[in-house]
Amino acid sequence: MENREIGNNEELMTADIVSLSHELTYRRYLLNNGHISHFFQKISIPEYLALHFINETAQHSDSGRTYLKDIADKMKRPVRQISRVVKSLQDRGLLSWSHDGDGREGTYVAITEAGRNILGEEESMLKEYYGRVVAHYGRDNFVQLLQLMRQLEAVMGEEFEGMEVAEDDETDE
């Protein structure tokens, strides 16, 4: 089987599932590892996403606290993985990490001034870049693409969960 990029819309419409899955995997790879990673010089993309979510939560919360579980749920990652991201941010003074009671009631974080500064720098670069992208691509196209990506992620998540359930059922037999 030839491993090549699908060149036009007609080819996309007539492509088999293997070709379509390859094209989607390739496009997601390019989006995830392409130009955008060049903007993140001081923090990683997961660190940026965590800081952004923590900052957003703080702005809409009386306590200013964001619990690790909430970050993990938002980023769709295990708490253990989020703990490593948070630890790295804490070590650099970009957030503070604390807990309620003896820790069993919840572990939470709050963004520091240094964290807000780094986040602001990153968001400024992203705003400039994506401002040009949206101007060139079209706001309506961009919003439609985001909506379609959300729908696709939901369907893919459901299918993946269905596959995990089927695998669990097979191992139980």
GROMACS .gro file of C-alpha atoms in nm:
model
  173
    1MET     CA    1   0.000   0.000   0.000
    2GLU     CA    2   0.129   0.343  -0.093
    3ASN     CA    3   0.179   0.581   0.200
    4ARG     CA    4   0.107   0.928   0.066
    5GLU     CA    5  -0.086   1.241   0.147
    6ILE     CA    6  -0.435   1.267   0.001
    7GLY     CA    7  -0.408   1.554  -0.245
    8ASN     CA    8  -0.754   1.697  -0.304
    9ASN     CA    9  -1.116   1.687  -0.188
   10GLU     CA   10  -1.218   1.436  -0.456
   11GLU     CA   11  -0.948   1.195  -0.337
   12LEU     CA   12  -1.067   1.246   0.021
   13MET     CA   13  -1.427   1.165  -0.071
   14THR     CA   14  -1.329   0.837  -0.240
   15ALA     CA   15  -1.049   0.728  -0.005
   16ASP     CA   16  -1.071   0.406   0.192
   17ILE     CA   17  -1.078   0.402   0.572
   18VAL     CA   18  -0.707   0.321   0.601
   19SER     CA   19  -0.617   0.622   0.386
   20LEU     CA   20  -0.856   0.848   0.578
   21SER     CA   21  -0.723   0.732   0.913
   22HIS     CA   22  -0.368   0.792   0.795
   23GLU     CA   23  -0.459   1.141   0.671
   24LEU     CA   24  -0.626   1.229   1.002
   25THR     CA   25  -0.332   1.094   1.201
   26TYR     CA   26  -0.092   1.289   0.981
   27ARG     CA   27  -0.291   1.614   1.011
   28ARG     CA   28  -0.317   1.580   1.389
   29TYR     CA   29   0.057   1.516   1.401
   30LEU     CA   30   0.125   1.831   1.200
   31LEU     CA   31  -0.108   2.037   1.417
   32ASN     CA   32   0.045   1.901   1.737
   33ASN     CA   33   0.410   1.913   1.633
   34GLY     CA   34   0.418   2.181   1.369
   35HIS     CA   35   0.470   2.551   1.388
   36ILE     CA   36   0.295   2.609   1.721
   37SER     CA   37   0.563   2.432   1.924
   38HIS     CA   38   0.810   2.704   1.823
   39PHE     CA   39   0.617   2.956   2.032
   40PHE     CA   40   0.667   2.769   2.356
   41GLN     CA   41   1.021   2.855   2.461
   42LYS     CA   42   0.972   2.899   2.836
   43ILE     CA   43   0.700   2.644   2.904
   44SER     CA   44   0.571   2.334   2.727
   45ILE     CA   45   0.232   2.310   2.560
   46PRO     CA   46   0.087   2.099   2.848
   47GLU     CA   47   0.227   2.351   3.097
   48TYR     CA   48   0.070   2.636   2.900
   49LEU     CA   49  -0.267   2.460   2.888
   50ALA     CA   50  -0.255   2.388   3.262
   51LEU     CA   51  -0.158   2.749   3.346
   52HIS     CA   52  -0.431   2.883   3.118
   53PHE     CA   53  -0.694   2.660   3.279
   54ILE     CA   54  -0.573   2.746   3.631
   55ASN     CA   55  -0.581   3.117   3.551
   56GLU     CA   56  -0.930   3.094   3.397
   57THR     CA   57  -1.059   2.901   3.697
   58ALA     CA   58  -0.909   3.156   3.938
   59GLN     CA   59  -1.084   3.440   3.758
   60HIS     CA   60  -1.422   3.271   3.796
   61SER     CA   61  -1.376   3.129   4.147
   62ASP     CA   62  -1.408   3.294   4.485
   63SER     CA   63  -1.126   3.085   4.630
   64GLY     CA   64  -0.886   3.114   4.335
   65ARG     CA   65  -0.817   2.744   4.374
   66THR     CA   66  -0.801   2.487   4.099
   67TYR     CA   67  -0.801   2.123   4.201
   68LEU     CA   68  -0.568   1.877   4.029
   69LYS     CA   69  -0.861   1.653   3.945
   70ASP     CA   70  -1.029   1.941   3.760
   71ILE     CA   71  -0.712   2.005   3.558
   72ALA     CA   72  -0.684   1.634   3.478
   73ASP     CA   73  -1.048   1.620   3.370
   74LYS     CA   74  -1.013   1.932   3.155
   75MET     CA   75  -0.693   1.812   2.990
   76LYS     CA   76  -0.819   1.453   2.965
   77ARG     CA   77  -0.506   1.318   3.131
   78PRO     CA   78  -0.447   1.108   3.445
   79VAL     CA   79  -0.393   1.300   3.769
   80ARG     CA   80  -0.046   1.144   3.795
   81GLN     CA   81   0.057   1.303   3.464
   82ILE     CA   82  -0.094   1.638   3.567
   83SER     CA   83   0.095   1.616   3.897
   84ARG     CA   84   0.424   1.605   3.704
   85VAL     CA   85   0.324   1.912   3.501
   86VAL     CA   86   0.216   2.097   3.816
   87LYS     CA   87   0.537   2.000   3.999
   88SER     CA   88   0.745   2.142   3.715
   89LEU     CA   89   0.547   2.467   3.723
   90GLN     CA   90   0.574   2.485   4.102
   91ASP     CA   91   0.950   2.427   4.092
   92ARG     CA   92   0.984   2.732   3.867
   93GLY     CA   93   0.763   2.946   4.089
   94LEU     CA   94   0.480   2.971   3.835
   95LEU     CA   95   0.217   2.836   4.073
   96SER     CA   96   0.170   2.736   4.433
   97TRP     CA   97   0.051   2.389   4.530
   98SER     CA   98  -0.136   2.316   4.851
   99HIS     CA   99  -0.406   2.091   4.993
  100ASP     CA  100  -0.719   2.097   5.204
  101GLY     CA  101  -0.691   1.941   5.549
  102ASP     CA  102  -0.448   1.653   5.547
  103GLY     CA  103  -0.458   1.627   5.168
  104ARG     CA  104  -0.732   1.370   5.136
  105GLU     CA  105  -0.994   1.640   5.080
  106GLY     CA  106  -0.818   1.770   4.771
  107THR     CA  107  -0.498   1.911   4.631
  108TYR     CA  108  -0.520   2.246   4.461
  109VAL     CA  109  -0.301   2.499   4.287
  110ALA     CA  110  -0.305   2.875   4.237
  111ILE     CA  111  -0.117   3.072   3.973
  112THR     CA  112   0.153   3.310   4.096
  113GLU     CA  113   0.241   3.651   3.956
  114ALA     CA  114   0.538   3.493   3.775
  115GLY     CA  115   0.297   3.236   3.628
  116ARG     CA  116   0.062   3.511   3.508
  117ASN     CA  117   0.356   3.691   3.349
  118ILE     CA  118   0.475   3.382   3.157
  119LEU     CA  119   0.117   3.302   3.057
  120GLY     CA  120   0.072   3.658   2.933
  121GLU     CA  121   0.389   3.637   2.722
  122GLU     CA  122   0.282   3.308   2.565
  123GLU     CA  123  -0.073   3.431   2.502
  124SER     CA  124   0.058   3.746   2.339
  125MET     CA  125   0.261   3.544   2.086
  126LEU     CA  126  -0.029   3.305   2.023
  127LYS     CA  127  -0.273   3.593   1.981
  128GLU     CA  128  -0.049   3.754   1.720
  129TYR     CA  129   0.005   3.429   1.530
  130TYR     CA  130  -0.352   3.303   1.542
  131GLY     CA  131  -0.483   3.651   1.467
  132ARG     CA  132  -0.302   3.633   1.134
  133VAL     CA  133  -0.411   3.272   1.077
  134VAL     CA  134  -0.778   3.355   1.144
  135ALA     CA  135  -0.758   3.665   0.922
  136HIS     CA  136  -0.618   3.452   0.639
  137TYR     CA  137  -0.831   3.139   0.691
  138GLY     CA  138  -1.151   3.323   0.787
  139ARG     CA  139  -1.314   3.345   1.127
  140ASP     CA  140  -1.620   3.142   1.021
  141ASN     CA  141  -1.397   2.865   0.881
  142PHE     CA  142  -1.186   2.866   1.195
  143VAL     CA  143  -1.488   2.844   1.428
  144GLN     CA  144  -1.644   2.571   1.212
  145LEU     CA  145  -1.316   2.377   1.220
  146LEU     CA  146  -1.305   2.398   1.601
  147GLN     CA  147  -1.666   2.280   1.624
  148LEU     CA  148  -1.596   1.989   1.389
  149MET     CA  149  -1.281   1.898   1.585
  150ARG     CA  150  -1.484   1.890   1.909
  151GLN     CA  151  -1.744   1.666   1.747
  152LEU     CA  152  -1.476   1.436   1.609
  153GLU     CA  153  -1.297   1.416   1.945
  154ALA     CA  154  -1.627   1.322   2.114
  155VAL     CA  155  -1.698   1.046   1.861
  156MET     CA  156  -1.340   0.919   1.876
  157GLY     CA  157  -1.355   0.915   2.257
  158GLU     CA  158  -1.680   0.718   2.252
  159GLU     CA  159  -1.537   0.467   2.005
  160PHE     CA  160  -1.217   0.430   2.208
  161GLU     CA  161  -1.415   0.372   2.526
  162GLY     CA  162  -1.624   0.114   2.340
  163MET     CA  163  -1.307  -0.065   2.232
  164GLU     CA  164  -1.177  -0.067   2.592
  165VAL     CA  165  -1.505  -0.214   2.718
  166ALA     CA  166  -1.494  -0.484   2.450
  167GLU     CA  167  -1.133  -0.569   2.545
  168ASP     CA  168  -1.228  -0.585   2.914
  169ASP     CA  169  -1.517  -0.817   2.831
  170GLU     CA  170  -1.284  -1.045   2.634
  171THR     CA  171  -1.032  -1.069   2.920
  172ASP     CA  172  -1.308  -1.152   3.168
  173GLU     CA  173  -1.405  -1.463   2.972
   0.00000   0.00000   0.00000
